[in-house]
PDB file of C-alpha atoms and ligand atoms in Angstrom:
ATOM      1  CA  UNK A   1       1.427 -21.433   1.682  1.00 75.00           C
ATOM      2  CA  UNK A   2      -1.422 -23.167  -0.066  1.00 86.00           C
ATOM      3  CA  UNK A   3      -2.410 -21.762  -3.463  1.00 88.00           C
ATOM      4  CA  UNK A   4      -5.742 -20.749  -1.956  1.00 91.00           C
ATOM      5  CA  UNK A   5      -4.148 -18.797   0.887  1.00 90.00           C
ATOM      6  CA  UNK A   6      -1.854 -17.061  -1.606  1.00 91.00           C
ATOM      7  CA  UNK A   7      -4.808 -16.152  -3.811  1.00 92.00           C
ATOM      8  CA  UNK A   8      -6.753 -14.772  -0.866  1.00 92.00           C
ATOM      9  CA  UNK A   9      -3.757 -12.749   0.375  1.00 94.00           C
ATOM     10  CA  UNK A  10      -2.975 -11.383  -3.077  1.00 94.00           C
ATOM     11  CA  UNK A  11      -6.625 -10.450  -3.549  1.00 95.00           C
ATOM     12  CA  UNK A  12      -6.873  -8.718  -0.169  1.00 95.00           C
ATOM     13  CA  UNK A  13      -3.748  -6.719  -1.008  1.00 96.00           C
ATOM     14  CA  UNK A  14      -4.969  -5.798  -4.490  1.00 96.00           C
ATOM     15  CA  UNK A  15      -8.164  -4.348  -3.001  1.00 95.00           C
ATOM     16  CA  UNK A  16      -6.057  -1.870  -1.014  1.00 95.00           C
ATOM     17  CA  UNK A  17      -3.573  -1.267  -3.804  1.00 96.00           C
ATOM     18  CA  UNK A  18      -0.910  -3.406  -2.121  1.00 98.00           C
ATOM     19  CA  UNK A  19       0.598  -5.435  -4.960  1.00 98.00           C
ATOM     20  CA  UNK A  20       2.552  -8.523  -3.951  1.00 97.00           C
ATOM     21  CA  UNK A  21       4.644  -9.537  -6.951  1.00 96.00           C
ATOM     22  CA  UNK A  22       4.742 -13.231  -6.045  1.00 95.00           C
ATOM     23  CA  UNK A  23       3.980 -15.840  -3.377  1.00 94.00           C
ATOM     24  CA  UNK A  24       7.417 -15.453  -1.767  1.00 96.00           C
ATOM     25  CA  UNK A  25       6.768 -11.745  -1.187  1.00 97.00           C
ATOM     26  CA  UNK A  26       3.564 -12.584   0.652  1.00 96.00           C
ATOM     27  CA  UNK A  27       5.230 -15.260   2.799  1.00 95.00           C
ATOM     28  CA  UNK A  28       8.244 -13.084   3.620  1.00 97.00           C
ATOM     29  CA  UNK A  29       5.918 -10.271   4.758  1.00 97.00           C
ATOM     30  CA  UNK A  30       4.817 -12.507   7.624  1.00 96.00           C
ATOM     31  CA  UNK A  31       8.339 -12.801   9.010  1.00 97.00           C
ATOM     32  CA  UNK A  32       9.547  -9.172   8.975  1.00 98.00           C
ATOM     33  CA  UNK A  33      10.661  -7.773  12.360  1.00 98.00           C
ATOM     34  CA  UNK A  34      12.385  -4.552  11.209  1.00 98.00           C
ATOM     35  CA  UNK A  35      11.149  -1.910   8.777  1.00 98.00           C
ATOM     36  CA  UNK A  36      13.569   0.644   7.322  1.00 98.00           C
ATOM     37  CA  UNK A  37      11.926   3.700   5.791  1.00 98.00           C
ATOM     38  CA  UNK A  38      13.608   6.148   3.434  1.00 97.00           C
ATOM     39  CA  UNK A  39      12.786   9.737   4.476  1.00 96.00           C
ATOM     40  CA  UNK A  40      12.430  11.863   1.359  1.00 93.00           C
ATOM     41  CA  UNK A  41       9.514  10.809  -0.837  1.00 94.00           C
ATOM     42  CA  UNK A  42       8.571   7.911   1.424  1.00 96.00           C
ATOM     43  CA  UNK A  43       7.817   9.374   4.880  1.00 97.00           C
ATOM     44  CA  UNK A  44       7.595  12.853   3.360  1.00 96.00           C
ATOM     45  CA  UNK A  45       5.737  13.975   0.246  1.00 94.00           C
ATOM     46  CA  UNK A  46       8.989  14.529  -1.625  1.00 91.00           C
ATOM     47  CA  UNK A  47       7.845  17.994  -2.678  1.00 93.00           C
ATOM     48  CA  UNK A  48      10.315  20.304  -0.956  1.00 95.00           C
ATOM     49  CA  UNK A  49       9.784  24.063  -0.895  1.00 97.00           C
ATOM     50  CA  UNK A  50      12.240  26.822  -0.094  1.00 98.00           C
ATOM     51  CA  UNK A  51      11.350  28.469   3.242  1.00 97.00           C
ATOM     52  CA  UNK A  52      14.460  30.604   3.840  1.00 97.00           C
ATOM     53  CA  UNK A  53      17.143  32.052   1.599  1.00 97.00           C
ATOM     54  CA  UNK A  54      20.090  33.693   3.335  1.00 97.00           C
ATOM     55  CA  UNK A  55      22.927  35.381   1.447  1.00 98.00           C
ATOM     56  CA  UNK A  56      26.286  36.039   3.090  1.00 97.00           C
ATOM     57  CA  UNK A  57      28.538  38.795   1.725  1.00 96.00           C
ATOM     58  CA  UNK A  58      26.677  38.932  -1.615  1.00 97.00           C
ATOM     59  CA  UNK A  59      23.330  40.324  -2.760  1.00 97.00           C
ATOM     60  CA  UNK A  60      20.366  37.985  -2.331  1.00 97.00           C
ATOM     61  CA  UNK A  61      19.106  38.233  -5.910  1.00 96.00           C
ATOM     62  CA  UNK A  62      22.617  37.891  -7.324  1.00 97.00           C
ATOM     63  CA  UNK A  63      23.217  34.737  -5.280  1.00 98.00           C
ATOM     64  CA  UNK A  64      19.819  33.301  -6.124  1.00 98.00           C
ATOM     65  CA  UNK A  65      20.455  33.794  -9.857  1.00 98.00           C
ATOM     66  CA  UNK A  66      23.800  31.982  -9.574  1.00 98.00           C
ATOM     67  CA  UNK A  67      22.331  29.098  -7.562  1.00 98.00           C
ATOM     68  CA  UNK A  68      19.305  28.710  -9.837  1.00 98.00           C
ATOM     69  CA  UNK A  69      21.597  28.458 -12.869  1.00 98.00           C
ATOM     70  CA  UNK A  70      23.350  25.469 -11.251  1.00 98.00           C
ATOM     71  CA  UNK A  71      20.161  23.813 -10.019  1.00 97.00           C
ATOM     72  CA  UNK A  72      18.482  24.134 -13.423  1.00 97.00           C
ATOM     73  CA  UNK A  73      21.017  21.542 -14.638  1.00 97.00           C
ATOM     74  CA  UNK A  74      20.317  19.111 -11.777  1.00 95.00           C
ATOM     75  CA  UNK A  75      17.555  16.506 -11.546  1.00 89.00           C
ATOM     76  CA  UNK A  76      17.552  16.410  -7.731  1.00 90.00           C
ATOM     77  CA  UNK A  77      14.164  17.201  -6.095  1.00 89.00           C
ATOM     78  CA  UNK A  78      15.807  19.936  -3.986  1.00 94.00           C
ATOM     79  CA  UNK A  79      17.147  21.512  -7.175  1.00 96.00           C
ATOM     80  CA  UNK A  80      13.640  21.738  -8.645  1.00 95.00           C
ATOM     81  CA  UNK A  81      12.432  23.523  -5.508  1.00 97.00           C
ATOM     82  CA  UNK A  82      15.253  26.088  -5.714  1.00 98.00           C
ATOM     83  CA  UNK A  83      14.503  26.765  -9.390  1.00 97.00           C
ATOM     84  CA  UNK A  84      10.783  27.243  -8.638  1.00 97.00           C
ATOM     85  CA  UNK A  85      11.667  29.679  -5.862  1.00 98.00           C
ATOM     86  CA  UNK A  86      13.958  31.679  -8.153  1.00 97.00           C
ATOM     87  CA  UNK A  87      11.250  31.858 -10.827  1.00 97.00           C
ATOM     88  CA  UNK A  88       8.688  33.008  -8.233  1.00 97.00           C
ATOM     89  CA  UNK A  89      11.065  35.761  -7.088  1.00 96.00           C
ATOM     90  CA  UNK A  90      11.641  36.755 -10.693  1.00 96.00           C
ATOM     91  CA  UNK A  91      15.448  36.658 -10.653  1.00 94.00           C
ATOM     92  CA  UNK A  92      17.230  36.757 -13.986  1.00 89.00           C
ATOM     93  CA  UNK A  93      18.096  33.486 -15.637  1.00 89.00           C
ATOM     94  CA  UNK A  94      21.811  32.830 -16.226  1.00 96.00           C
ATOM     95  CA  UNK A  95      23.654  30.120 -18.154  1.00 96.00           C
ATOM     96  CA  UNK A  96      25.730  27.475 -16.400  1.00 97.00           C
ATOM     97  CA  UNK A  97      28.704  25.617 -17.865  1.00 97.00           C
ATOM     98  CA  UNK A  98      30.937  22.750 -16.642  1.00 97.00           C
ATOM     99  CA  UNK A  99      28.061  21.365 -14.576  1.00 98.00           C
ATOM    100  CA  UNK A 100      28.990  18.574 -12.207  1.00 97.00           C
ATOM    101  CA  UNK A 101      26.631  16.440 -10.109  1.00 95.00           C
ATOM    102  CA  UNK A 102      28.011  14.813  -6.950  1.00 94.00           C
ATOM    103  CA  UNK A 103      25.521  12.129  -5.806  1.00 90.00           C
ATOM    104  CA  UNK A 104      24.583  12.457  -2.123  1.00 91.00           C
ATOM    105  CA  UNK A 105      26.449  15.752  -1.895  1.00 95.00           C
ATOM    106  CA  UNK A 106      25.172  18.364  -4.337  1.00 97.00           C
ATOM    107  CA  UNK A 107      26.257  20.045  -7.537  1.00 98.00           C
ATOM    108  CA  UNK A 108      28.543  22.670  -8.989  1.00 98.00           C
ATOM    109  CA  UNK A 109      28.875  24.748 -12.150  1.00 98.00           C
ATOM    110  CA  UNK A 110      30.489  27.843 -13.563  1.00 98.00           C
ATOM    111  CA  UNK A 111      28.079  30.770 -13.872  1.00 98.00           C
ATOM    112  CA  UNK A 112      29.042  34.264 -15.037  1.00 95.00           C
ATOM    113  CA  UNK A 113      32.698  33.274 -14.697  1.00 97.00           C
ATOM    114  CA  UNK A 114      32.215  32.224 -11.081  1.00 98.00           C
ATOM    115  CA  UNK A 115      32.429  28.720  -9.633  1.00 98.00           C
ATOM    116  CA  UNK A 116      29.198  28.003  -7.735  1.00 98.00           C
ATOM    117  CA  UNK A 117      28.695  25.029  -5.403  1.00 98.00           C
ATOM    118  CA  UNK A 118      25.323  23.986  -3.927  1.00 98.00           C
ATOM    119  CA  UNK A 119      24.999  21.107  -1.502  1.00 97.00           C
ATOM    120  CA  UNK A 120      25.559  19.712   1.947  1.00 95.00           C
ATOM    121  CA  UNK A 121      28.372  20.123   4.453  1.00 95.00           C
ATOM    122  CA  UNK A 122      30.180  17.056   3.059  1.00 95.00           C
ATOM    123  CA  UNK A 123      30.386  18.764  -0.351  1.00 97.00           C
ATOM    124  CA  UNK A 124      31.780  21.963   1.149  1.00 98.00           C
ATOM    125  CA  UNK A 125      34.375  20.071   3.178  1.00 96.00           C
ATOM    126  CA  UNK A 126      35.399  18.007   0.146  1.00 96.00           C
ATOM    127  CA  UNK A 127      35.852  21.211  -1.851  1.00 97.00           C
ATOM    128  CA  UNK A 128      37.825  22.940   0.899  1.00 97.00           C
ATOM    129  CA  UNK A 129      35.205  25.618   1.664  1.00 98.00           C
ATOM    130  CA  UNK A 130      35.332  27.103   5.182  1.00 98.00           C
ATOM    131  CA  UNK A 131      31.705  26.979   6.345  1.00 97.00           C
ATOM    132  CA  UNK A 132      32.280  28.732   9.691  1.00 97.00           C
ATOM    133  CA  UNK A 133      30.637  32.012   8.499  1.00 96.00           C
ATOM    134  CA  UNK A 134      27.310  30.220   7.812  1.00 97.00           C
ATOM    135  CA  UNK A 135      27.528  27.344  10.311  1.00 96.00           C
ATOM    136  CA  UNK A 136      25.257  28.893  12.921  1.00 96.00           C
ATOM    137  CA  UNK A 137      22.470  29.643  10.432  1.00 95.00           C
ATOM    138  CA  UNK A 138      22.780  26.153   9.026  1.00 96.00           C
ATOM    139  CA  UNK A 139      22.369  24.551  12.457  1.00 94.00           C
ATOM    140  CA  UNK A 140      19.444  26.753  13.470  1.00 94.00           C
ATOM    141  CA  UNK A 141      17.543  25.910  10.279  1.00 94.00           C
ATOM    142  CA  UNK A 142      18.333  22.174  10.436  1.00 92.00           C
ATOM    143  CA  UNK A 143      17.193  21.953  14.061  1.00 90.00           C
ATOM    144  CA  UNK A 144      13.668  22.882  12.913  1.00 91.00           C
ATOM    145  CA  UNK A 145      13.536  19.844  10.612  1.00 91.00           C
ATOM    146  CA  UNK A 146      14.251  21.770   7.440  1.00 95.00           C
ATOM    147  CA  UNK A 147      16.973  20.659   5.047  1.00 95.00           C
ATOM    148  CA  UNK A 148      19.730  23.265   5.017  1.00 96.00           C
ATOM    149  CA  UNK A 149      21.655  23.473   1.758  1.00 97.00           C
ATOM    150  CA  UNK A 150      24.887  25.465   1.632  1.00 98.00           C
ATOM    151  CA  UNK A 151      26.157  27.668  -1.171  1.00 98.00           C
ATOM    152  CA  UNK A 152      29.719  28.654  -2.001  1.00 98.00           C
ATOM    153  CA  UNK A 153      30.913  31.102  -4.654  1.00 98.00           C
ATOM    154  CA  UNK A 154      34.548  30.986  -5.757  1.00 98.00           C
ATOM    155  CA  UNK A 155      35.464  28.857  -2.765  1.00 97.00           C
ATOM    156  CA  UNK A 156      33.796  31.105  -0.156  1.00 98.00           C
ATOM    157  CA  UNK A 157      30.695  30.363   1.927  1.00 98.00           C
ATOM    158  CA  UNK A 158      27.985  32.551   0.376  1.00 98.00           C
ATOM    159  CA  UNK A 159      24.631  31.410   1.725  1.00 98.00           C
ATOM    160  CA  UNK A 160      22.187  28.938   3.205  1.00 98.00           C
ATOM    161  CA  UNK A 161      18.935  27.725   1.657  1.00 98.00           C
ATOM    162  CA  UNK A 162      16.365  26.021   3.885  1.00 97.00           C
ATOM    163  CA  UNK A 163      13.848  23.639   2.370  1.00 97.00           C
ATOM    164  CA  UNK A 164      10.842  22.022   4.021  1.00 96.00           C
ATOM    165  CA  UNK A 165       9.258  18.791   2.857  1.00 95.00           C
ATOM    166  CA  UNK A 166       6.019  18.001   4.674  1.00 94.00           C
ATOM    167  CA  UNK A 167       5.529  14.550   6.176  1.00 96.00           C
ATOM    168  CA  UNK A 168       2.803  12.452   4.560  1.00 97.00           C
ATOM    169  CA  UNK A 169      -0.377  12.669   6.688  1.00 97.00           C
ATOM    170  CA  UNK A 170      -0.306   8.959   7.526  1.00 98.00           C
ATOM    171  CA  UNK A 171       3.427   8.659   8.238  1.00 98.00           C
ATOM    172  CA  UNK A 172       3.083   8.967  12.032  1.00 98.00           C
ATOM    173  CA  UNK A 173       0.067   6.598  12.253  1.00 98.00           C
ATOM    174  CA  UNK A 174       1.995   4.089  10.113  1.00 98.00           C
ATOM    175  CA  UNK A 175       4.953   4.169  12.510  1.00 98.00           C
ATOM    176  CA  UNK A 176       2.575   3.741  15.469  1.00 98.00           C
ATOM    177  CA  UNK A 177       0.880   0.749  13.796  1.00 98.00           C
ATOM    178  CA  UNK A 178       4.250  -0.902  13.117  1.00 98.00           C
ATOM    179  CA  UNK A 179       5.332  -0.370  16.738  1.00 98.00           C
ATOM    180  CA  UNK A 180       2.030  -1.838  17.934  1.00 98.00           C
ATOM    181  CA  UNK A 181       2.727  -4.918  15.814  1.00 97.00           C
ATOM    182  CA  UNK A 182       6.075  -5.245  17.631  1.00 97.00           C
ATOM    183  CA  UNK A 183       8.143  -4.152  14.656  1.00 98.00           C
ATOM    184  CA  UNK A 184      11.299  -2.061  14.946  1.00 98.00           C
ATOM    185  CA  UNK A 185      11.236   1.088  12.806  1.00 98.00           C
ATOM    186  CA  UNK A 186      14.343   2.765  11.361  1.00 98.00           C
ATOM    187  CA  UNK A 187      14.682   5.929   9.256  1.00 98.00           C
ATOM    188  CA  UNK A 188      17.393   5.918   6.564  1.00 97.00           C
ATOM    189  CA  UNK A 189      18.340   9.101   4.724  1.00 96.00           C
ATOM    190  CA  UNK A 190      21.027  11.028   2.899  1.00 93.00           C
ATOM    191  CA  UNK A 191      19.847  14.199   4.617  1.00 93.00           C
ATOM    192  CA  UNK A 192      21.766  15.691   7.539  1.00 92.00           C
ATOM    193  CA  UNK A 193      21.583  14.292  11.061  1.00 94.00           C
ATOM    194  CA  UNK A 194      19.812  17.230  12.778  1.00 93.00           C
ATOM    195  CA  UNK A 195      17.082  17.473  10.112  1.00 93.00           C
ATOM    196  CA  UNK A 196      16.534  13.715  10.092  1.00 96.00           C
ATOM    197  CA  UNK A 197      16.365  13.476  13.915  1.00 96.00           C
ATOM    198  CA  UNK A 198      13.843  16.272  14.128  1.00 95.00           C
ATOM    199  CA  UNK A 199      11.503  14.678  11.571  1.00 96.00           C
ATOM    200  CA  UNK A 200      11.975  11.229  13.134  1.00 97.00           C
ATOM    201  CA  UNK A 201      10.972  12.653  16.528  1.00 96.00           C
ATOM    202  CA  UNK A 202       7.809  14.151  14.996  1.00 96.00           C
ATOM    203  CA  UNK A 203       6.913  10.751  13.555  1.00 98.00           C
ATOM    204  CA  UNK A 204       7.766   8.670  16.636  1.00 98.00           C
ATOM    205  CA  UNK A 205      10.797   6.957  15.094  1.00 98.00           C
ATOM    206  CA  UNK A 206      13.691   6.465  17.514  1.00 89.00           C
ATOM    207  CA  UNK A 207      16.368   4.916  15.296  1.00 97.00           C
ATOM    208  CA  UNK A 208      17.841   7.215  12.654  1.00 98.00           C
ATOM    209  CA  UNK A 209      20.620   6.485  10.174  1.00 97.00           C
ATOM    210  CA  UNK A 210      21.421   9.811   8.477  1.00 97.00           C
ATOM    211  CA  UNK A 211      23.967  11.278   6.058  1.00 95.00           C
ATOM    212  CA  UNK A 212      24.138   7.957   4.211  1.00 96.00           C
ATOM    213  CA  UNK A 213      25.541   8.144   0.692  1.00 93.00           C
ATOM    214  CA  UNK A 214      23.300   6.671  -2.034  1.00 89.00           C
ATOM    215  CA  UNK A 215      25.719   3.780  -2.637  1.00 89.00           C
ATOM    216  CA  UNK A 216      25.836   2.939   1.094  1.00 96.00           C
ATOM    217  CA  UNK A 217      22.111   2.483   1.704  1.00 96.00           C
ATOM    218  CA  UNK A 218      22.155  -1.251   0.876  1.00 97.00           C
ATOM    219  CA  UNK A 219      25.171  -1.795   3.175  1.00 98.00           C
ATOM    220  CA  UNK A 220      23.068  -0.433   6.056  1.00 97.00           C
ATOM    221  CA  UNK A 221      20.408  -3.048   5.269  1.00 98.00           C
ATOM    222  CA  UNK A 222      23.068  -5.786   5.272  1.00 98.00           C
ATOM    223  CA  UNK A 223      24.338  -4.614   8.689  1.00 97.00           C
ATOM    224  CA  UNK A 224      20.905  -5.084  10.226  1.00 98.00           C
ATOM    225  CA  UNK A 225      20.521  -8.475   8.534  1.00 98.00           C
ATOM    226  CA  UNK A 226      23.876  -9.569   9.966  1.00 98.00           C
ATOM    227  CA  UNK A 227      22.569  -8.573  13.395  1.00 98.00           C
ATOM    228  CA  UNK A 228      19.828 -11.172  12.836  1.00 98.00           C
ATOM    229  CA  UNK A 229      17.009  -8.855  11.749  1.00 98.00           C
ATOM    230  CA  UNK A 230      14.528  -9.750   9.025  1.00 98.00           C
ATOM    231  CA  UNK A 231      14.343  -6.493   7.168  1.00 98.00           C
ATOM    232  CA  UNK A 232      11.778  -4.783   4.962  1.00 98.00           C
ATOM    233  CA  UNK A 233      13.041  -1.664   3.162  1.00 98.00           C
ATOM    234  CA  UNK A 234      10.542   0.954   2.001  1.00 98.00           C
ATOM    235  CA  UNK A 235      11.698   3.475  -0.600  1.00 97.00           C
ATOM    236  CA  UNK A 236      10.835   5.514  -3.665  1.00 95.00           C
ATOM    237  CA  UNK A 237      14.077   6.663  -5.262  1.00 91.00           C
ATOM    238  CA  UNK A 238      16.667   5.467  -7.743  1.00 90.00           C
ATOM    239  CA  UNK A 239      18.990   5.676  -4.706  1.00 90.00           C
ATOM    240  CA  UNK A 240      16.873   3.135  -2.849  1.00 95.00           C
ATOM    241  CA  UNK A 241      16.851   0.381  -5.500  1.00 96.00           C
ATOM    242  CA  UNK A 242      19.975  -1.515  -4.296  1.00 97.00           C
ATOM    243  CA  UNK A 243      18.659  -1.411  -0.706  1.00 98.00           C
ATOM    244  CA  UNK A 244      15.228  -2.642  -1.860  1.00 98.00           C
ATOM    245  CA  UNK A 245      16.967  -5.560  -3.599  1.00 98.00           C
ATOM    246  CA  UNK A 246      19.158  -6.343  -0.576  1.00 98.00           C
ATOM    247  CA  UNK A 247      16.295  -6.312   1.964  1.00 98.00           C
ATOM    248  CA  UNK A 248      14.398  -9.516   2.744  1.00 98.00           C
ATOM    249  CA  UNK A 249      11.386  -7.597   1.472  1.00 98.00           C
ATOM    250  CA  UNK A 250      11.590  -4.546  -0.814  1.00 98.00           C
ATOM    251  CA  UNK A 251       8.542  -2.257  -0.698  1.00 98.00           C
ATOM    252  CA  UNK A 252       8.223   0.551  -3.261  1.00 98.00           C
ATOM    253  CA  UNK A 253       6.071   3.658  -3.030  1.00 96.00           C
ATOM    254  CA  UNK A 254       3.799   3.662  -6.102  1.00 95.00           C
ATOM    255  CA  UNK A 255       4.527   7.324  -6.829  1.00 93.00           C
ATOM    256  CA  UNK A 256       8.240   6.499  -6.841  1.00 91.00           C
ATOM    257  CA  UNK A 257      10.706   5.957  -9.658  1.00 92.00           C
ATOM    258  CA  UNK A 258      10.381   3.068 -12.134  1.00 95.00           C
ATOM    259  CA  UNK A 259      13.616   1.472 -10.927  1.00 96.00           C
ATOM    260  CA  UNK A 260      12.332   1.281  -7.348  1.00 96.00           C
ATOM    261  CA  UNK A 261       9.000  -0.183  -8.488  1.00 97.00           C
ATOM    262  CA  UNK A 262      10.720  -2.773 -10.707  1.00 97.00           C
ATOM    263  CA  UNK A 263      13.143  -3.828  -7.974  1.00 97.00           C
ATOM    264  CA  UNK A 264      10.622  -4.151  -5.147  1.00 98.00           C
ATOM    265  CA  UNK A 265       8.711  -7.282  -4.056  1.00 98.00           C
ATOM    266  CA  UNK A 266       5.686  -5.237  -3.034  1.00 98.00           C
ATOM    267  CA  UNK A 267       4.319  -2.000  -4.543  1.00 98.00           C
ATOM    268  CA  UNK A 268       2.081   0.389  -2.593  1.00 98.00           C
ATOM    269  CA  UNK A 269      -0.088   1.840  -5.367  1.00 97.00           C
ATOM    270  CA  UNK A 270      -1.643   4.492  -3.101  1.00 97.00           C
ATOM    271  CA  UNK A 271       1.769   5.677  -1.852  1.00 96.00           C
ATOM    272  CA  UNK A 272       0.326   5.519   1.659  1.00 97.00           C
ATOM    273  CA  UNK A 273       2.757   4.635   4.491  1.00 98.00           C
ATOM    274  CA  UNK A 274      -0.174   3.016   6.352  1.00 98.00           C
ATOM    275  CA  UNK A 275      -0.141   0.319   3.684  1.00 98.00           C
ATOM    276  CA  UNK A 276       3.215  -0.886   5.047  1.00 98.00           C
ATOM    277  CA  UNK A 277       1.676  -2.338   8.255  1.00 98.00           C
ATOM    278  CA  UNK A 278      -1.254  -3.497   6.106  1.00 98.00           C
ATOM    279  CA  UNK A 279       1.076  -5.482   3.827  1.00 98.00           C
ATOM    280  CA  UNK A 280       2.767  -7.157   6.792  1.00 98.00           C
ATOM    281  CA  UNK A 281      -0.619  -7.959   8.352  1.00 97.00           C
ATOM    282  CA  UNK A 282      -1.866  -9.559   5.126  1.00 96.00           C
ATOM    283  CA  UNK A 283       1.328 -11.632   5.006  1.00 96.00           C
ATOM    284  CA  UNK A 284       0.765 -12.863   8.545  1.00 95.00           C
ATOM    285  CA  UNK A 285      -2.858 -13.719   7.788  1.00 93.00           C
ATOM    286  CA  UNK A 286      -1.812 -15.722   4.749  1.00 91.00           C
ATOM    287  CA  UNK A 287       0.811 -17.745   6.591  1.00 86.00           C
ATOM    288  CA  UNK A 288      -1.568 -18.413   9.489  1.00 83.00           C
ATOM    289  CA  UNK A 289      -4.084 -19.894   7.030  1.00 68.00           C
ATOM    290  CA  UNK A 290      -1.539 -22.318   5.689  1.00 57.00           C
ATOM    291  CA  UNK A 291      -0.809 -23.929   9.004  1.00 53.00           C
TER     292      UNK A 291
HETATM  293  P1  ADP B 301      17.911  11.768   0.223  1.00 85.24           P
HETATM  294  O1  ADP B 301      18.335  10.405   0.682  1.00 85.24           O
HETATM  295  O2  ADP B 301      17.357  12.577   1.354  1.00 85.24           O
HETATM  296  O3  ADP B 301      16.976  11.727  -0.966  1.00 85.24           O
HETATM  297  P2  ADP B 301      20.354  12.509  -1.381  1.00 85.24           P
HETATM  298  O4  ADP B 301      21.260  11.349  -1.113  1.00 85.24           O
HETATM  299  O5  ADP B 301      19.768  12.612  -2.744  1.00 85.24           O
HETATM  300  O6  ADP B 301      19.223  12.619  -0.212  1.00 85.24           O
HETATM  301  O7  ADP B 301      21.145  13.860  -1.096  1.00 85.24           O
HETATM  302  C1  ADP B 301      21.731  14.079   0.169  1.00 85.24           C
HETATM  303  C2  ADP B 301      21.933  15.541   0.419  1.00 85.24           C
HETATM  304  O8  ADP B 301      22.828  16.100  -0.561  1.00 85.24           O
HETATM  305  C3  ADP B 301      20.685  16.367   0.333  1.00 85.24           C
HETATM  306  O9  ADP B 301      19.949  16.336   1.524  1.00 85.24           O
HETATM  307  C4  ADP B 301      21.283  17.757   0.029  1.00 85.24           C
HETATM  308  O10 ADP B 301      21.733  18.344   1.223  1.00 85.24           O
HETATM  309  C5  ADP B 301      22.470  17.460  -0.827  1.00 85.24           C
HETATM  310  N1  ADP B 301      22.183  17.599  -2.269  1.00 85.24           N
HETATM  311  C6  ADP B 301      22.258  16.630  -3.220  1.00 85.24           C
HETATM  312  N2  ADP B 301      21.981  17.116  -4.445  1.00 85.24           N
HETATM  313  C7  ADP B 301      21.696  18.432  -4.284  1.00 85.24           C
HETATM  314  C8  ADP B 301      21.337  19.512  -5.173  1.00 85.24           C
HETATM  315  N3  ADP B 301      21.219  19.354  -6.494  1.00 85.24           N
HETATM  316  N4  ADP B 301      21.119  20.719  -4.628  1.00 85.24           N
HETATM  317  C9  ADP B 301      21.253  20.915  -3.312  1.00 85.24           C
HETATM  318  N5  ADP B 301      21.583  19.961  -2.422  1.00 85.24           N
HETATM  319  C10 ADP B 301      21.826  18.738  -2.899  1.00 85.24           C
HETATM  320 MG1   MG B 302      13.490   9.039  -1.276  1.00 85.24          MG
END
């Protein structure tokens, strides 16, 4: 593109808080045909809240105290929500030892002499926990679009925690605008399939890639590229950085982590999903001017 077109495009973006890091970013924006969006923190606000807490074969407050002790050691956004919930319910605070974080799965620790695990189905299976006693509750909660987290105490299924993370107000309009521009939209998430599908349906997204481990997100981008797609990846998390780097165009949510912002080619300062179609439109305008 001509230096003038680049300057105009960069300026137009800056006005809306869409920061193109360089001329290549602007030119690539014009050629994107597939947009992959991370769910948590990108399509949703990334501020989960506990909506349901179900104990199985153990007192609710006892279980909540055990779980909160584990989650206090974790930096995961879901962990913060569980801790806030425990504080609001006024349960006693216990100490955790031998804490272990399992990326994309959950966490575990020893509390009050008991081994407590908090995380998804994959974690429970890996640890040999029989989840049959809580499977039905898990499915019911997940089918409503809430994230269902499982709890085990000393190797036994002990409860289900449901967390809701509201979609950003402009997530659905952003998906509609991308579809109108003829762009394919894909949701990519570590969350479980049922939860992801439900939220995708609410937002008008028909392609969902769920239960993806943090280290596998960039491989999913590569798969689409090998199928001939020109891919933009939109994300906010540390988990998303390799995928942002792998994509033809990496777009970071401004409210996201530093690593995501540093890795991306474009930063959306207002953290507004509607600025994704805006960025692509500005790119197209810029390239048109150069011809
Ligand atoms: P996302 O891509 O949605 O940000 P992650 O890859 O971070 O998800 O985690 C995937 C899943 O692992 C979560 O949806 C949750 O079920 C489980 N998980 C991970 N860490 C924790 C934790 N500290 N507490 C409870 N659940 C967790
Ligand atoms: Mg995220």
